Amino acid sequence: GSAAGAISLDTAGGNIVLRGATLIATGGSGAGAGAAGSILFKDAVELEAAASTATIGGAAATPAALIDFQSSVNGAQALTVAAGESGNIDFDAAVGGTTRTGAITVQSGNVVTFRSSLTAASFTQNAGASDGSTHFDRVIDLTGGFSSNSHTPDFDATGPRTVGGTMTDTTTAGG
């Protein structure tokens, strides 16, 4: 299979509006499996109308593959991201800073980083690489629960961590 090309969304300063969108950049499978491409959101993302999903991955290990939200993410809808065991996920600006997002779900990822505040209905991380990591660098404000079933979360957060529901960490040592 062939390698996936990168998806780059750039509105030259406007908002990227996701209305139940599904973005996929996965490489082909089979003999000569292709590498995943990255998905880059270069401007502010607005989540509208229904849950949205961004997925990268492929049969081949692609450590350079990345889902990167380079500006804010806002809107009351849910967002699911999946980067496989070798892809990374970066939220470079506030998530829910203007409008609290719905549930944020990380299906998979190697290194997952929230470089600014996370204000959402809930946070769930389902899977990731055994040697990966998940970092929260700023304030966390969830009206619902926090669940990590993958990496042990790293809270470097400056400011409070508010979780309105249950906080669950079912990771194992080294994972």
mmCIF file with all atom_site columns, C-alpha atoms in Angstrom:
data_model
loop_
_atom_site.group_PDB
_atom_site.id
_atom_site.type_symbol
_atom_site.label_atom_id
_atom_site.label_alt_id
_atom_site.label_comp_id
_atom_site.label_asym_id
_atom_site.label_entity_id
_atom_site.label_seq_id
_atom_site.pdbx_PDB_ins_code
_atom_site.Cartn_x
_atom_site.Cartn_y
_atom_site.Cartn_z
_atom_site.occupancy
_atom_site.B_iso_or_equiv
_atom_site.pdbx_formal_charge
_atom_site.auth_seq_id
_atom_site.auth_comp_id
_atom_site.auth_asym_id
_atom_site.auth_atom_id
_atom_site.pdbx_PDB_model_num
ATOM 1   C CA . GLY A 1 1   ? 0.000   0.000  0.000  1.00 0.00 ? 1   GLY A CA 1
ATOM 2   C CA . SER A 1 2   ? 0.981   3.579  -0.520 1.00 0.00 ? 2   SER A CA 1
ATOM 3   C CA . ALA A 1 3   ? 1.792   6.237  2.051  1.00 0.00 ? 3   ALA A CA 1
ATOM 4   C CA . ALA A 1 4   ? -0.906  8.695  3.024  1.00 0.00 ? 4   ALA A CA 1
ATOM 5   C CA . GLY A 1 5   ? -0.400  12.340 2.206  1.00 0.00 ? 5   GLY A CA 1
ATOM 6   C CA . ALA A 1 6   ? -0.611  15.044 4.847  1.00 0.00 ? 6   ALA A CA 1
ATOM 7   C CA . ILE A 1 7   ? -3.888  16.894 5.366  1.00 0.00 ? 7   ILE A CA 1
ATOM 8   C CA . SER A 1 8   ? -3.318  20.577 6.134  1.00 0.00 ? 8   SER A CA 1
ATOM 9   C CA . LEU A 1 9   ? -6.307  22.793 6.935  1.00 0.00 ? 9   LEU A CA 1
ATOM 10  C CA . ASP A 1 10  ? -5.469  26.509 6.707  1.00 0.00 ? 10  ASP A CA 1
ATOM 11  C CA . THR A 1 11  ? -8.067  29.261 6.369  1.00 0.00 ? 11  THR A CA 1
ATOM 12  C CA . ALA A 1 12  ? -5.505  32.097 6.441  1.00 0.00 ? 12  ALA A CA 1
ATOM 13  C CA . GLY A 1 13  ? -6.760  33.338 9.802  1.00 0.00 ? 13  GLY A CA 1
ATOM 14  C CA . GLY A 1 14  ? -10.413 32.247 9.724  1.00 0.00 ? 14  GLY A CA 1
ATOM 15  C CA . ASN A 1 15  ? -11.989 29.379 11.641 1.00 0.00 ? 15  ASN A CA 1
ATOM 16  C CA . ILE A 1 16  ? -11.955 25.730 10.592 1.00 0.00 ? 16  ILE A CA 1
ATOM 17  C CA . VAL A 1 17  ? -15.517 24.520 11.200 1.00 0.00 ? 17  VAL A CA 1
ATOM 18  C CA . LEU A 1 18  ? -15.980 20.771 11.766 1.00 0.00 ? 18  LEU A CA 1
ATOM 19  C CA . ARG A 1 19  ? -19.620 19.631 11.512 1.00 0.00 ? 19  ARG A CA 1
ATOM 20  C CA . GLY A 1 20  ? -19.471 15.935 12.278 1.00 0.00 ? 20  GLY A CA 1
ATOM 21  C CA . ALA A 1 21  ? -16.338 15.645 10.144 1.00 0.00 ? 21  ALA A CA 1
ATOM 22  C CA . THR A 1 22  ? -14.189 12.542 9.794  1.00 0.00 ? 22  THR A CA 1
ATOM 23  C CA . LEU A 1 23  ? -10.608 13.158 8.633  1.00 0.00 ? 23  LEU A CA 1
ATOM 24  C CA . ILE A 1 24  ? -8.439  10.111 7.922  1.00 0.00 ? 24  ILE A CA 1
ATOM 25  C CA . ALA A 1 25  ? -4.783  9.939  6.803  1.00 0.00 ? 25  ALA A CA 1
ATOM 26  C CA . THR A 1 26  ? -3.854  6.270  7.041  1.00 0.00 ? 26  THR A CA 1
ATOM 27  C CA . GLY A 1 27  ? -1.350  4.404  4.899  1.00 0.00 ? 27  GLY A CA 1
ATOM 28  C CA . GLY A 1 28  ? -2.255  1.392  2.829  1.00 0.00 ? 28  GLY A CA 1
ATOM 29  C CA . SER A 1 29  ? -1.995  -2.149 4.152  1.00 0.00 ? 29  SER A CA 1
ATOM 30  C CA . GLY A 1 30  ? -0.559  -5.381 2.865  1.00 0.00 ? 30  GLY A CA 1
ATOM 31  C CA . ALA A 1 31  ? 2.890   -5.935 1.367  1.00 0.00 ? 31  ALA A CA 1
ATOM 32  C CA . GLY A 1 32  ? 4.876   -2.710 1.404  1.00 0.00 ? 32  GLY A CA 1
ATOM 33  C CA . ALA A 1 33  ? 2.393   -1.058 3.742  1.00 0.00 ? 33  ALA A CA 1
ATOM 34  C CA . GLY A 1 34  ? 2.324   2.723  3.577  1.00 0.00 ? 34  GLY A CA 1
ATOM 35  C CA . ALA A 1 35  ? 3.075   5.256  6.269  1.00 0.00 ? 35  ALA A CA 1
ATOM 36  C CA . ALA A 1 36  ? 0.463   7.503  7.829  1.00 0.00 ? 36  ALA A CA 1
ATOM 37  C CA . GLY A 1 37  ? 0.191   11.155 6.945  1.00 0.00 ? 37  GLY A CA 1
ATOM 38  C CA . SER A 1 38  ? -0.211  14.021 9.407  1.00 0.00 ? 38  SER A CA 1
ATOM 39  C CA . ILE A 1 39  ? -3.334  16.114 9.965  1.00 0.00 ? 39  ILE A CA 1
ATOM 40  C CA . LEU A 1 40  ? -2.538  19.782 10.673 1.00 0.00 ? 40  LEU A CA 1
ATOM 41  C CA . PHE A 1 41  ? -5.177  22.256 11.837 1.00 0.00 ? 41  PHE A CA 1
ATOM 42  C CA . LYS A 1 42  ? -3.395  25.587 11.296 1.00 0.00 ? 42  LYS A CA 1
ATOM 43  C CA . ASP A 1 43  ? -6.250  27.870 12.474 1.00 0.00 ? 43  ASP A CA 1
ATOM 44  C CA . ALA A 1 44  ? -8.838  27.873 15.261 1.00 0.00 ? 44  ALA A CA 1
ATOM 45  C CA . VAL A 1 45  ? -11.202 24.883 15.150 1.00 0.00 ? 45  VAL A CA 1
ATOM 46  C CA . GLU A 1 46  ? -14.942 25.178 15.875 1.00 0.00 ? 46  GLU A CA 1
ATOM 47  C CA . LEU A 1 47  ? -16.795 21.926 16.670 1.00 0.00 ? 47  LEU A CA 1
ATOM 48  C CA . GLU A 1 48  ? -20.384 22.227 15.425 1.00 0.00 ? 48  GLU A CA 1
ATOM 49  C CA . ALA A 1 49  ? -23.464 20.062 14.797 1.00 0.00 ? 49  ALA A CA 1
ATOM 50  C CA . ALA A 1 50  ? -22.064 16.598 15.667 1.00 0.00 ? 50  ALA A CA 1
ATOM 51  C CA . ALA A 1 51  ? -18.997 14.768 16.968 1.00 0.00 ? 51  ALA A CA 1
ATOM 52  C CA . SER A 1 52  ? -15.865 14.930 14.789 1.00 0.00 ? 52  SER A CA 1
ATOM 53  C CA . THR A 1 53  ? -12.961 12.495 14.374 1.00 0.00 ? 53  THR A CA 1
ATOM 54  C CA . ALA A 1 54  ? -9.341  12.844 13.194 1.00 0.00 ? 54  ALA A CA 1
ATOM 55  C CA . THR A 1 55  ? -7.414  9.595  12.562 1.00 0.00 ? 55  THR A CA 1
ATOM 56  C CA . ILE A 1 56  ? -3.890  8.855  11.382 1.00 0.00 ? 56  ILE A CA 1
ATOM 57  C CA . GLY A 1 57  ? -2.096  5.532  11.280 1.00 0.00 ? 57  GLY A CA 1
ATOM 58  C CA . GLY A 1 58  ? -1.120  2.762  9.004  1.00 0.00 ? 58  GLY A CA 1
ATOM 59  C CA . ALA A 1 59  ? 0.367   -0.665 8.939  1.00 0.00 ? 59  ALA A CA 1
ATOM 60  C CA . ALA A 1 60  ? 3.909   0.746  9.026  1.00 0.00 ? 60  ALA A CA 1
ATOM 61  C CA . ALA A 1 61  ? 5.378   2.496  12.063 1.00 0.00 ? 61  ALA A CA 1
ATOM 62  C CA . THR A 1 62  ? 5.235   6.232  11.405 1.00 0.00 ? 62  THR A CA 1
ATOM 63  C CA . PRO A 1 63  ? 6.686   8.109  14.358 1.00 0.00 ? 63  PRO A CA 1
ATOM 64  C CA . ALA A 1 64  ? 6.746   11.419 12.452 1.00 0.00 ? 64  ALA A CA 1
ATOM 65  C CA . ALA A 1 65  ? 2.970   11.332 11.906 1.00 0.00 ? 65  ALA A CA 1
ATOM 66  C CA . LEU A 1 66  ? 1.124   13.970 13.901 1.00 0.00 ? 66  LEU A CA 1
ATOM 67  C CA . ILE A 1 67  ? -2.329  15.315 14.600 1.00 0.00 ? 67  ILE A CA 1
ATOM 68  C CA . ASP A 1 68  ? -1.614  18.960 15.438 1.00 0.00 ? 68  ASP A CA 1
ATOM 69  C CA . PHE A 1 69  ? -4.146  21.551 16.534 1.00 0.00 ? 69  PHE A CA 1
ATOM 70  C CA . GLN A 1 70  ? -1.996  24.690 16.172 1.00 0.00 ? 70  GLN A CA 1
ATOM 71  C CA . SER A 1 71  ? -4.690  27.079 17.440 1.00 0.00 ? 71  SER A CA 1
ATOM 72  C CA . SER A 1 72  ? -7.681  26.887 19.795 1.00 0.00 ? 72  SER A CA 1
ATOM 73  C CA . VAL A 1 73  ? -10.427 24.244 19.714 1.00 0.00 ? 73  VAL A CA 1
ATOM 74  C CA . ASN A 1 74  ? -13.922 25.340 20.793 1.00 0.00 ? 74  ASN A CA 1
ATOM 75  C CA . GLY A 1 75  ? -17.527 24.168 20.508 1.00 0.00 ? 75  GLY A CA 1
ATOM 76  C CA . ALA A 1 76  ? -19.925 22.030 22.496 1.00 0.00 ? 76  ALA A CA 1
ATOM 77  C CA . GLN A 1 77  ? -19.444 18.906 20.352 1.00 0.00 ? 77  GLN A CA 1
ATOM 78  C CA . ALA A 1 78  ? -17.231 15.879 21.030 1.00 0.00 ? 78  ALA A CA 1
ATOM 79  C CA . LEU A 1 79  ? -13.846 15.309 19.410 1.00 0.00 ? 79  LEU A CA 1
ATOM 80  C CA . THR A 1 80  ? -12.104 11.950 18.979 1.00 0.00 ? 80  THR A CA 1
ATOM 81  C CA . VAL A 1 81  ? -8.480  11.692 17.860 1.00 0.00 ? 81  VAL A CA 1
ATOM 82  C CA . ALA A 1 82  ? -6.511  8.539  17.027 1.00 0.00 ? 82  ALA A CA 1
ATOM 83  C CA . ALA A 1 83  ? -2.829  8.466  16.079 1.00 0.00 ? 83  ALA A CA 1
ATOM 84  C CA . GLY A 1 84  ? -2.007  4.784  16.450 1.00 0.00 ? 84  GLY A CA 1
ATOM 85  C CA . GLU A 1 85  ? 0.785   3.682  18.779 1.00 0.00 ? 85  GLU A CA 1
ATOM 86  C CA . SER A 1 86  ? 3.510   5.685  17.050 1.00 0.00 ? 86  SER A CA 1
ATOM 87  C CA . GLY A 1 87  ? 1.776   8.928  16.044 1.00 0.00 ? 87  GLY A CA 1
ATOM 88  C CA . ASN A 1 88  ? 1.676   12.005 18.274 1.00 0.00 ? 88  ASN A CA 1
ATOM 89  C CA . ILE A 1 89  ? -1.158  14.391 19.139 1.00 0.00 ? 89  ILE A CA 1
ATOM 90  C CA . ASP A 1 90  ? -0.554  18.064 20.013 1.00 0.00 ? 90  ASP A CA 1
ATOM 91  C CA . PHE A 1 91  ? -3.035  20.649 21.217 1.00 0.00 ? 91  PHE A CA 1
ATOM 92  C CA . ASP A 1 92  ? -0.896  23.820 21.021 1.00 0.00 ? 92  ASP A CA 1
ATOM 93  C CA . ALA A 1 93  ? -3.536  26.293 22.284 1.00 0.00 ? 93  ALA A CA 1
ATOM 94  C CA . ALA A 1 94  ? -6.568  26.272 24.592 1.00 0.00 ? 94  ALA A CA 1
ATOM 95  C CA . VAL A 1 95  ? -9.149  23.517 24.179 1.00 0.00 ? 95  VAL A CA 1
ATOM 96  C CA . GLY A 1 96  ? -12.557 24.867 25.217 1.00 0.00 ? 96  GLY A CA 1
ATOM 97  C CA . GLY A 1 97  ? -11.132 28.267 26.174 1.00 0.00 ? 97  GLY A CA 1
ATOM 98  C CA . THR A 1 98  ? -14.062 30.213 24.683 1.00 0.00 ? 98  THR A CA 1
ATOM 99  C CA . THR A 1 99  ? -16.737 27.482 24.516 1.00 0.00 ? 99  THR A CA 1
ATOM 100 C CA . ARG A 1 100 ? -16.374 24.281 26.555 1.00 0.00 ? 100 ARG A CA 1
ATOM 101 C CA . THR A 1 101 ? -15.998 21.320 24.218 1.00 0.00 ? 101 THR A CA 1
ATOM 102 C CA . GLY A 1 102 ? -17.910 18.092 24.460 1.00 0.00 ? 102 GLY A CA 1
ATOM 103 C CA . ALA A 1 103 ? -16.075 14.910 25.389 1.00 0.00 ? 103 ALA A CA 1
ATOM 104 C CA . ILE A 1 104 ? -12.436 14.735 24.270 1.00 0.00 ? 104 ILE A CA 1
ATOM 105 C CA . THR A 1 105 ? -11.429 11.133 23.486 1.00 0.00 ? 105 THR A CA 1
ATOM 106 C CA . VAL A 1 106 ? -7.929  9.989  22.597 1.00 0.00 ? 106 VAL A CA 1
ATOM 107 C CA . GLN A 1 107 ? -8.394  6.558  21.015 1.00 0.00 ? 107 GLN A CA 1
ATOM 108 C CA . SER A 1 108 ? -4.637  6.052  20.618 1.00 0.00 ? 108 SER A CA 1
ATOM 109 C CA . GLY A 1 109 ? -1.381  7.975  20.501 1.00 0.00 ? 109 GLY A CA 1
ATOM 110 C CA . ASN A 1 110 ? 2.275   7.840  21.438 1.00 0.00 ? 110 ASN A CA 1
ATOM 111 C CA . VAL A 1 111 ? 2.926   11.293 22.931 1.00 0.00 ? 111 VAL A CA 1
ATOM 112 C CA . VAL A 1 112 ? -0.209  13.350 23.643 1.00 0.00 ? 112 VAL A CA 1
ATOM 113 C CA . THR A 1 113 ? 0.333   16.959 24.761 1.00 0.00 ? 113 THR A CA 1
ATOM 114 C CA . PHE A 1 114 ? -2.062  19.676 25.920 1.00 0.00 ? 114 PHE A CA 1
ATOM 115 C CA . ARG A 1 115 ? 0.129   22.824 25.924 1.00 0.00 ? 115 ARG A CA 1
ATOM 116 C CA . SER A 1 116 ? -2.645  25.098 27.190 1.00 0.00 ? 116 SER A CA 1
ATOM 117 C CA . SER A 1 117 ? -5.876  24.747 29.177 1.00 0.00 ? 117 SER A CA 1
ATOM 118 C CA . LEU A 1 118 ? -8.336  21.876 28.704 1.00 0.00 ? 118 LEU A CA 1
ATOM 119 C CA . THR A 1 119 ? -11.978 22.826 29.354 1.00 0.00 ? 119 THR A CA 1
ATOM 120 C CA . ALA A 1 120 ? -14.295 20.020 28.253 1.00 0.00 ? 120 ALA A CA 1
ATOM 121 C CA . ALA A 1 121 ? -17.224 17.844 29.236 1.00 0.00 ? 121 ALA A CA 1
ATOM 122 C CA . SER A 1 122 ? -14.844 14.937 29.893 1.00 0.00 ? 122 SER A CA 1
ATOM 123 C CA . PHE A 1 123 ? -11.516 13.387 28.898 1.00 0.00 ? 123 PHE A CA 1
ATOM 124 C CA . THR A 1 124 ? -10.829 9.738  28.020 1.00 0.00 ? 124 THR A CA 1
ATOM 125 C CA . GLN A 1 125 ? -7.646  8.133  26.727 1.00 0.00 ? 125 GLN A CA 1
ATOM 126 C CA . ASN A 1 126 ? -8.173  4.557  25.594 1.00 0.00 ? 126 ASN A CA 1
ATOM 127 C CA . ALA A 1 127 ? -4.835  3.337  24.244 1.00 0.00 ? 127 ALA A CA 1
ATOM 128 C CA . GLY A 1 128 ? -1.295  4.275  23.354 1.00 0.00 ? 128 GLY A CA 1
ATOM 129 C CA . ALA A 1 129 ? 2.271   3.050  23.085 1.00 0.00 ? 129 ALA A CA 1
ATOM 130 C CA . SER A 1 130 ? 3.625   1.362  26.189 1.00 0.00 ? 130 SER A CA 1
ATOM 131 C CA . ASP A 1 131 ? 6.499   3.863  26.322 1.00 0.00 ? 131 ASP A CA 1
ATOM 132 C CA . GLY A 1 132 ? 4.406   6.909  25.356 1.00 0.00 ? 132 GLY A CA 1
ATOM 133 C CA . SER A 1 133 ? 3.228   9.780  27.530 1.00 0.00 ? 133 SER A CA 1
ATOM 134 C CA . THR A 1 134 ? 0.325   12.178 28.051 1.00 0.00 ? 134 THR A CA 1
ATOM 135 C CA . HIS A 1 135 ? 1.098   15.711 29.288 1.00 0.00 ? 135 HIS A CA 1
ATOM 136 C CA . PHE A 1 136 ? -1.215  18.389 30.654 1.00 0.00 ? 136 PHE A CA 1
ATOM 137 C CA . ASP A 1 137 ? 0.667   21.701 30.870 1.00 0.00 ? 137 ASP A CA 1
ATOM 138 C CA . ARG A 1 138 ? -2.086  24.051 32.121 1.00 0.00 ? 138 ARG A CA 1
ATOM 139 C CA . VAL A 1 139 ? -5.492  24.237 33.828 1.00 0.00 ? 139 VAL A CA 1
ATOM 140 C CA . ILE A 1 140 ? -7.858  21.253 33.501 1.00 0.00 ? 140 ILE A CA 1
ATOM 141 C CA . ASP A 1 141 ? -11.605 21.900 33.941 1.00 0.00 ? 141 ASP A CA 1
ATOM 142 C CA . LEU A 1 142 ? -13.955 18.981 33.252 1.00 0.00 ? 142 LEU A CA 1
ATOM 143 C CA . THR A 1 143 ? -17.668 18.902 34.124 1.00 0.00 ? 143 THR A CA 1
ATOM 144 C CA . GLY A 1 144 ? -17.613 15.108 33.809 1.00 0.00 ? 144 GLY A CA 1
ATOM 145 C CA . GLY A 1 145 ? -15.005 12.438 34.363 1.00 0.00 ? 145 GLY A CA 1
ATOM 146 C CA . PHE A 1 146 ? -11.347 11.883 33.551 1.00 0.00 ? 146 PHE A CA 1
ATOM 147 C CA . SER A 1 147 ? -10.267 8.408  32.478 1.00 0.00 ? 147 SER A CA 1
ATOM 148 C CA . SER A 1 148 ? -6.831  7.215  31.408 1.00 0.00 ? 148 SER A CA 1
ATOM 149 C CA . ASN A 1 149 ? -6.567  3.604  30.306 1.00 0.00 ? 149 ASN A CA 1
ATOM 150 C CA . SER A 1 150 ? -3.213  4.038  28.631 1.00 0.00 ? 150 SER A CA 1
ATOM 151 C CA . HIS A 1 151 ? -0.344  6.289  29.692 1.00 0.00 ? 151 HIS A CA 1
ATOM 152 C CA . THR A 1 152 ? 0.059   7.470  33.236 1.00 0.00 ? 152 THR A CA 1
ATOM 153 C CA . PRO A 1 153 ? -0.912  11.145 32.929 1.00 0.00 ? 153 PRO A CA 1
ATOM 154 C CA . ASP A 1 154 ? 1.721   13.812 33.619 1.00 0.00 ? 154 ASP A CA 1
ATOM 155 C CA . PHE A 1 155 ? 0.170   16.861 35.261 1.00 0.00 ? 155 PHE A CA 1
ATOM 156 C CA . ASP A 1 156 ? 2.578   19.779 34.886 1.00 0.00 ? 156 ASP A CA 1
ATOM 157 C CA . ALA A 1 157 ? -0.482  21.994 35.068 1.00 0.00 ? 157 ALA A CA 1
ATOM 158 C CA . THR A 1 158 ? -0.116  25.445 36.514 1.00 0.00 ? 158 THR A CA 1
ATOM 159 C CA . GLY A 1 159 ? -3.447  26.210 38.106 1.00 0.00 ? 159 GLY A CA 1
ATOM 160 C CA . PRO A 1 160 ? -6.310  24.058 39.354 1.00 0.00 ? 160 PRO A CA 1
ATOM 161 C CA . ARG A 1 161 ? -7.476  20.686 38.077 1.00 0.00 ? 161 ARG A CA 1
ATOM 162 C CA . THR A 1 162 ? -11.250 20.412 38.370 1.00 0.00 ? 162 THR A CA 1
ATOM 163 C CA . VAL A 1 163 ? -12.965 17.129 37.571 1.00 0.00 ? 163 VAL A CA 1
ATOM 164 C CA . GLY A 1 164 ? -16.749 17.075 38.060 1.00 0.00 ? 164 GLY A CA 1
ATOM 165 C CA . GLY A 1 165 ? -17.003 13.297 37.771 1.00 0.00 ? 165 GLY A CA 1
ATOM 166 C CA . THR A 1 166 ? -14.804 10.336 38.608 1.00 0.00 ? 166 THR A CA 1
ATOM 167 C CA . MET A 1 167 ? -11.064 10.482 37.977 1.00 0.00 ? 167 MET A CA 1
ATOM 168 C CA . THR A 1 168 ? -9.836  7.042  36.918 1.00 0.00 ? 168 THR A CA 1
ATOM 169 C CA . ASP A 1 169 ? -6.305  5.935  36.022 1.00 0.00 ? 169 ASP A CA 1
ATOM 170 C CA . THR A 1 170 ? -6.158  2.260  35.074 1.00 0.00 ? 170 THR A CA 1
ATOM 171 C CA . THR A 1 171 ? -2.656  2.380  33.636 1.00 0.00 ? 171 THR A CA 1
ATOM 172 C CA . THR A 1 172 ? -0.031  -0.084 34.680 1.00 0.00 ? 172 THR A CA 1
ATOM 173 C CA . ALA A 1 173 ? 3.556   0.602  35.644 1.00 0.00 ? 173 ALA A CA 1
ATOM 174 C CA . GLY A 1 174 ? 5.626   1.457  32.581 1.00 0.00 ? 174 GLY A CA 1
ATOM 175 C CA . GLY A 1 175 ? 2.513   2.135  30.470 1.00 0.00 ? 175 GLY A CA 1
#
